[in-house]
Amino acid sequence: MVSLQTVQAHNATLKSLAPGLVAVFVGGTSGISLSTALALARHTSSPKIYLIGRSQSAADSAIASMKSINPSVQPTFLQSDISLLKNVDSVCAEIAAKEKKLNLLFMTPGYMTLKGRDETAEGLDRKFSLHYYARMRFISNLLPLLITAAQEDPSSDSANTRLSRVVSVLDPHVAVRAGGSGTLDFSDLSLKNTFSLQKCGAHASLMGDFFLEGMAQRHRHTSFLHTYPSGVATGVMRELPGGGVLAAVLKPLLRAFMVPIQESGERHLFAATSGRYPPKAEGEGMEGDVAVGSDGTKGSGSYWVSWDGEVFPENKKLGKTREEGAVEKVVQHTDEVFKQVCEEGKTYP
Ligand SMILES: NC(=O)c1ccc[n+]([C@@H]2O[C@H](COP(=O)([O-])OP(=O)(O)OC[C@H]3O[C@@H](n4cnc5c(N)ncnc54)[C@H](OP(=O)(O)O)[C@@H]3O)[C@@H](O)[C@H]2O)c1
C-alpha cells in the first residue's frame, strides 16, 4: 500500500512544477473527479482546470471552492451531456481551440442504475457510453494535445516535467470479482442483443482495460491508468430509486470501510502525477519504485491501479481474455463505432 503520508509528501512537491498545468476532468462537477480537481488546485500554481458535466449549479459551487483554495486557478466549465459522442466531439473541439497541450485527462462520468438497456439516439446504451465509449472518444480526440505535453522542452519555463497522463476511474477487476468469468462476448461487444446490467459492467470495465493497454503500446510517451476507487461517499447513487435515502443510511454503516472523499482526491492526484506510473518510453528498464503494468511488464505505460496506489495482481482469467486478442478486437470495434457514429452520423450498429 502507498501510505497516505507518501501520497501527501509527493503531492506537496507539485508546487515546484512550472505554473499552468492543463487538466480536463470529465465528470468534474461531483465526487472523485471534483475531489481530485480540488487536490490539483491545492497543490499546483495557476493550473488550468476544465470541468465537464451537466449541472451548472454544481459547477458554480465547484469553481467557488477551487478559487477559495487557490485564487490562481483558471477554471472553465463546459456544460454537456457527454453520453452522446457528438457532444464529446464538440467539447473536445472547444478544448483544442483553447489549448495547445494537455497534461492530464481525468475521467469519472457515470451513474448507478437498475434500469435495463437505455439507448441514446446514437444506438449505444447510455450507461455503457458514459463508462466506456465517451471516455475512449475523449482519449482519441485529445491525444494530439497529450502528445504535445509529452514533447515539451524540459528546459523551457512552461515545461511541466512532460506530464502526459490519462486516468479513467471505474474498476479494472469488476469482471473477475465474485467468481466473474472475466470474458468478453466478442460477437456482441456493444451488447446490442445480449444486454444485462452485469454484462454491461463487465464489458465497460474490460474494454476500458484493453483499450488503454493498446493505447499505451502505441503512444509511448503518455501513461494510461484504469483505477478502482473502493467505496467513496459521492453522488453516484443519485439515479437509483430512493438513492438519496439509501446513501444516507449506508454512509454511517459503511464509513469504516470507505475511503474519505478528500483522501480519495489526494490519492487520485498521486495516481495522476506520480513517477510510479511512467509512460512506456520512460518505464521500460527503469529502476526503482516503478509499478508493474497491466500486461505484467514493469513500467509498460498501462496500469490497473487499486484505491491504495498498488496495481492489481496478475489474473489468469484476464490473461486468457488478452490471449484471445482482446486488445486488437476491442480497439477495432471501438474504431468502427467511432467511424459509424461520429464520422458517418449513423446510429450503431
Ligand atoms: N463512489 C464509489 O464508491 C465508486 C466505487 C466504484 C466505482 N465508482 C465509479 O467511479 C466513477 C466516479 O464515481 P463518483 O462516485 O465520483 O460519481 P459521481 O459523484 O456521481 O460523479 C459522476 C460525474 O459524472 C457526471 N455525469 C454523469 N452523467 C453525465 C452525463 N450524461 N454527461 C456529463 N456528465 C455526466 C456527473 O456530472 P453532472 O451530474 O453535472 O452531469 C458527475 O460529475 C463512476 O464511474 C463510478 O461508477 C465509484
PDB file of C-alpha atoms in Angstrom, residues 17-24 40 47-48 99-106 142 145-152 158-167 221-223 272-273:
ATOM      1  CA  LEU A  17       6.234  22.423 -11.117  1.00  0.00           C
ATOM      2  CA  ALA A  18       6.032  25.319 -13.543  1.00  0.00           C
ATOM      3  CA  PRO A  19       2.677  27.117 -13.410  1.00  0.00           C
ATOM      4  CA  GLY A  20      -0.036  26.367 -15.931  1.00  0.00           C
ATOM      5  CA  LEU A  21      -0.569  22.609 -15.890  1.00  0.00           C
ATOM      6  CA  VAL A  22      -3.614  21.844 -18.069  1.00  0.00           C
ATOM      7  CA  ALA A  23      -6.112  19.246 -16.824  1.00  0.00           C
ATOM      8  CA  VAL A  24      -9.526  18.102 -18.036  1.00  0.00           C
ATOM      9  CA  LEU A  40      -4.796  19.698  -8.006  1.00  0.00           C
ATOM     10  CA  PRO A  47      -3.476  25.245 -13.129  1.00  0.00           C
ATOM     11  CA  LYS A  48      -5.945  25.445 -15.996  1.00  0.00           C
ATOM     12  CA  GLU A  99      -5.180  24.763 -25.544  1.00  0.00           C
ATOM     13  CA  LYS A 100      -2.007  23.604 -27.257  1.00  0.00           C
ATOM     14  CA  LYS A 101      -1.235  20.861 -24.730  1.00  0.00           C
ATOM     15  CA  LEU A 102      -2.968  18.685 -22.149  1.00  0.00           C
ATOM     16  CA  ASN A 103      -1.125  17.233 -19.148  1.00  0.00           C
ATOM     17  CA  LEU A 104      -3.958  15.261 -17.573  1.00  0.00           C
ATOM     18  CA  LEU A 105      -7.207  13.763 -18.831  1.00  0.00           C
ATOM     19  CA  PHE A 106      -9.129  12.510 -15.771  1.00  0.00           C
ATOM     20  CA  LEU A 142      -7.379  14.774 -27.104  1.00  0.00           C
ATOM     21  CA  LEU A 145      -2.691  17.608 -27.013  1.00  0.00           C
ATOM     22  CA  LEU A 146      -1.438  14.873 -24.673  1.00  0.00           C
ATOM     23  CA  ILE A 147       1.370  14.085 -27.113  1.00  0.00           C
ATOM     24  CA  THR A 148       2.361  17.768 -27.257  1.00  0.00           C
ATOM     25  CA  ALA A 149       2.562  17.859 -23.435  1.00  0.00           C
ATOM     26  CA  ALA A 150       4.884  14.842 -23.520  1.00  0.00           C
ATOM     27  CA  GLN A 151       7.173  16.615 -26.001  1.00  0.00           C
ATOM     28  CA  GLU A 152       7.600  19.846 -24.039  1.00  0.00           C
ATOM     29  CA  SER A 158       6.477  26.376 -19.080  1.00  0.00           C
ATOM     30  CA  ALA A 159       7.570  22.727 -19.065  1.00  0.00           C
ATOM     31  CA  ASN A 160       5.745  20.557 -16.571  1.00  0.00           C
ATOM     32  CA  THR A 161       8.012  17.525 -16.367  1.00  0.00           C
ATOM     33  CA  ARG A 162       6.367  16.385 -19.608  1.00  0.00           C
ATOM     34  CA  LEU A 163       3.402  15.067 -17.644  1.00  0.00           C
ATOM     35  CA  SER A 164       1.061  13.362 -20.123  1.00  0.00           C
ATOM     36  CA  ARG A 165      -1.433  11.051 -18.459  1.00  0.00           C
ATOM     37  CA  VAL A 166      -4.909   9.587 -18.782  1.00  0.00           C
ATOM     38  CA  VAL A 167      -6.790   8.315 -15.713  1.00  0.00           C
ATOM     39  CA  HIS A 221       5.086   8.937 -24.154  1.00  0.00           C
ATOM     40  CA  THR A 222       1.705   9.016 -22.398  1.00  0.00           C
ATOM     41  CA  SER A 223       0.690   6.753 -19.497  1.00  0.00           C
ATOM     42  CA  ALA A 272      -2.340  11.282 -11.877  1.00  0.00           C
ATOM     43  CA  THR A 273       1.129  12.714 -11.312  1.00  0.00           C
TER      44      THR A 273
END
